[in-house]
C-alpha cells in the first residue's frame, strides 16, 4: 500500500511532525480544539496537493490562478491530487440554488426542453408539433390531384418607393410571382395599392400527386417558405381562376384550438440566469425590492406626530413629515393616535398616498431617479426588503418557460419539491418509447445526483433553496454528493467534520457515502470528533495533548483497533462514550418545572400546527433529524416572536396562534454562529471586554507614564498610538477595481498595528503586540495578578477556546468558535445573574472534542443556575443525555417532518422509544 510521507512539518503549532499515512483508505484525524488537526489536514496536506497540481499547469494558466505557498515542512512525498470539502459556505450569490450548485437544474432544463409539453396560453391545452411527413399527409388528403401554391407571407413598407424596392429585391432573389387577393400576379411591373402591406410570395406551384418525388419537392418548398415566412409556410389550392387558402403550416408548437404558435424551446429557455428565460420583472431573482412597511414603521406604538414614519424623521426627508401631517389634518387622520390603532384605510392612505400626497411609497419612487448617488442607495436600502415577484410569483422564469409541463408540473414547481419528492416525481413519469429514448441519459444523471443528495441526509432540501442559506455542514454534504457523482479516482479528499449538523441516524448514511468514495479508489482524511465516525475510520491520527502551544504533537497513529486498545483519553472516550452517555441519561432527580413558555399552533414551513411547552430555568435540547423543523420552531418562530415582544423589532416571524409565559422572561438572546466582526480589530479579547484592562495595565507602566501615553494610545481603534498607515489593521487593502480586493501586510508597522514608541513599552518584558499574540491559556498565567481580567479569560478557556490568540482576527474564527465566544461573553456579564433571559443556541458542540463538550455542558449549567433558560438545537448525544428536557421533532425531514414526536426528560423519551431520537437513546440502556 502506498503511503503519504510527511517529515518535519512545523505548520502553525505543529511541532516537527513526522508521519506516514496509508493511501486508498480512510484516516480520522482527531484531538482537542486547536491541537493542529486543521493545520495538518488542510494547511499542510491539502495545500501541498493543490500547490503541486498548480505547478503541473502551464505558465500561461498559472498566471490566472491563486498562488499557493508551500507549507512549512522538510519533505512531503507521494501526495496525490487533493480536494478539500470544508465546513464553510462561501456562496453569497442569490441566484445560486441547490439545483444549480449540484447541476441538477441543468439536467432538468435539458429534460424539459426535450420532452416537456407546452400548453397554450389562451386555451390551457397541450400544443402540438408536427413534422413534414404529417404535414404532407394532411395537405394530400385535402388537395390530391389539385394544383397548389406554397407561399410565404411578406410585409411591404407603407411607402410606395420602399415597397417597390422590396419587390425588386424579391426578383433579384429569383422569385417572380406573388399572390394578391387570391390571384397570382407577376412581381415585375406590379404596383402595390396604397396601404397594401400583406402579400404572399409564391415559392412553388405543384400539381399534387402521390409519390416520394412530390413529397420531397413539397417538403423543400415548405422549408423555404418557413425560412422566409418567420417559421410559417402557407398553402393555397387552385379553384378555377382563383386560389383558396388550405392552411398555415409550421414546425413550431401550435395550439389546435386557437392556432397560437410558439417557438421551439432550448435549455437556455428555462434558465433564470439568462434574459431568454428569466422573468422580465424580477430579472430571475424571484423577488423584487420594495418598501417594507415594517422597516418604515419599526415602532407602531408611535403616532404620526411622534415619528412613526421613520424615514421622515431623517434630515433628508424631514420636509415630508410636515407635508404628511398637513395631509393627515386635511383628511381627518388623527396624527396623535398610535399608528397601529389607525383604521386600515387611513394606514393605506399614508403609505400609498393620493393625488395630493405621494405617500411613503411615492416618496421612495421619487428617490429612484437619484439612485446613482451612493448615499441615496444606502438610504433606500434601509427601508426596502425583497418581496415575492407579483408576475412570476417567485418562479423566476417568464410565462413562456412556465407553460412547458411534465405530468402537470412546470420546471419551477418541480424545483419546489424536496429532493425525496423529486425522485418520486421523476420515477412516476409515464413516457412514450420515443421520449424514454431521448431522455434516458438525462434520467440516469438526475437519479444519480438526487440519490447521492438523499443518501447524505439532504432529502429534505428543495431544489429551489438558496445555496447561501445553507449551513456549512449542509453545503459540505452537497459538495460531497457532487464529488460522488463526478466518479473521480486516485484522489485524496480532505473533509472537515462532515457529521456536523447530522442526527445520529443520518451519520450511518454519511458513512455509507464515504465508503462509496473509498470504493472508487480514493483516499479520505477526515477531521472528526464524533465517536461513531472515529469508530468508522480504518486508521486514526490523534494530535495533542492539549490546545494551542500545548498541542501540535502526534499522540497516536495506527489502525482503528490499535487506537481503541491504547490508553489515551480520546481512545477511552471512543471506547466508553455509550456508557458515559447512558450514565448521564439515567442519573439525576425527577424533573420539576414551575413555569413554562408555551407556543401554540406553530405552522411555519413544515411545522404541523404543533403546541410546544418549554420549561423555564432549565437546559432544554431540541432534537430531530435534519429538516425536521427545529430551526423553524426555535429561531424563526420562538426567538423572533420574543424579539418582537421585548424590542418591538424582529425579522419575519413564522406562523403561530399564541404564546404564553412571556411574563416570566425579560430578555431573549440568540447565540448563533455568525462572525464576531469583519475586520482584524474584532478579536476575542475585545469581544469579551477584556482589552480595556490590558490597555490600562500598559498605560500604568513607568515607561508609559514618562512618555505621557494613555490607555487610548494602546487602542487600534482610535488615532494616537496606532499605525497611521494601516489604521491599526496590520494590513492594507489594495483595490483591484474589477477583481476581488487584495490585503497585503503593512510595511510601516510590519503587521504590529502600533507606532514604535507604543511598541517600545514593556510589561513584564512583553510589548502590546506580544500580548495580542499570546494564547488565552498563556494570558491566564501572564496576568495572574488581575482577577477581573483572569475571570474573563477563564470563561473563554471553559468553553474550549484557550488555544485562540487574544488578538486573533474575528473573521478567521470558525462559526463554532464565534458562537462559544458569545457564550463566554454572556457568562462574563454579571447582570445576567437572575436576569431571566432565554438563551438560544444552534449546535454549540460544533468542533468540540469529548472533554470540551463536558466543559460546555458545565458552562450551560451555570447559565441555568443563574436563573436563565437555555434552549439548544443539538444532535450531540453527550449534550442530549445531559439535558433537563427534550423536545423531539420529526419523524423525518421536509414534508414528512414538523410533528412533535416526543417531549420530556431524556429518560422519558428513551422509554417511549419513538423514532429516531427516542429509539437511539433506548439503545443506550444496554450500555450501562
mmCIF file of C-alpha atoms in Angstrom, residues 5 39 47 333 404 441 457 461 464 480 484 599 652 659 669 803 809 848:
data_model
loop_
_atom_site.group_PDB
_atom_site.id
_atom_site.type_symbol
_atom_site.label_atom_id
_atom_site.label_comp_id
_atom_site.label_asym_id
_atom_site.label_seq_id
_atom_site.Cartn_x
_atom_site.Cartn_y
_atom_site.Cartn_z
ATOM 1 C CA UNK A 5 5.113 10.503 3.958
ATOM 2 C CA UNK A 39 -3.005 22.670 10.258
ATOM 3 C CA UNK A 47 -2.289 22.902 0.455
ATOM 4 C CA UNK A 333 -56.412 61.349 10.262
ATOM 5 C CA UNK A 404 -43.963 23.806 -20.508
ATOM 6 C CA UNK A 441 -29.122 9.623 -20.225
ATOM 7 C CA UNK A 457 -29.129 13.268 4.590
ATOM 8 C CA UNK A 461 -33.951 20.317 0.909
ATOM 9 C CA UNK A 464 -35.033 25.950 -5.232
ATOM 10 C CA UNK A 480 -19.668 15.541 -1.093
ATOM 11 C CA UNK A 484 -19.564 11.242 -5.752
ATOM 12 C CA UNK A 599 -46.313 28.318 21.979
ATOM 13 C CA UNK A 652 -40.039 37.599 9.646
ATOM 14 C CA UNK A 659 -47.624 32.371 23.006
ATOM 15 C CA UNK A 669 -30.605 36.162 23.237
ATOM 16 C CA UNK A 803 -5.847 27.952 22.215
ATOM 17 C CA UNK A 809 -8.933 38.487 13.879
ATOM 18 C CA UNK A 848 -15.559 20.338 20.208
#
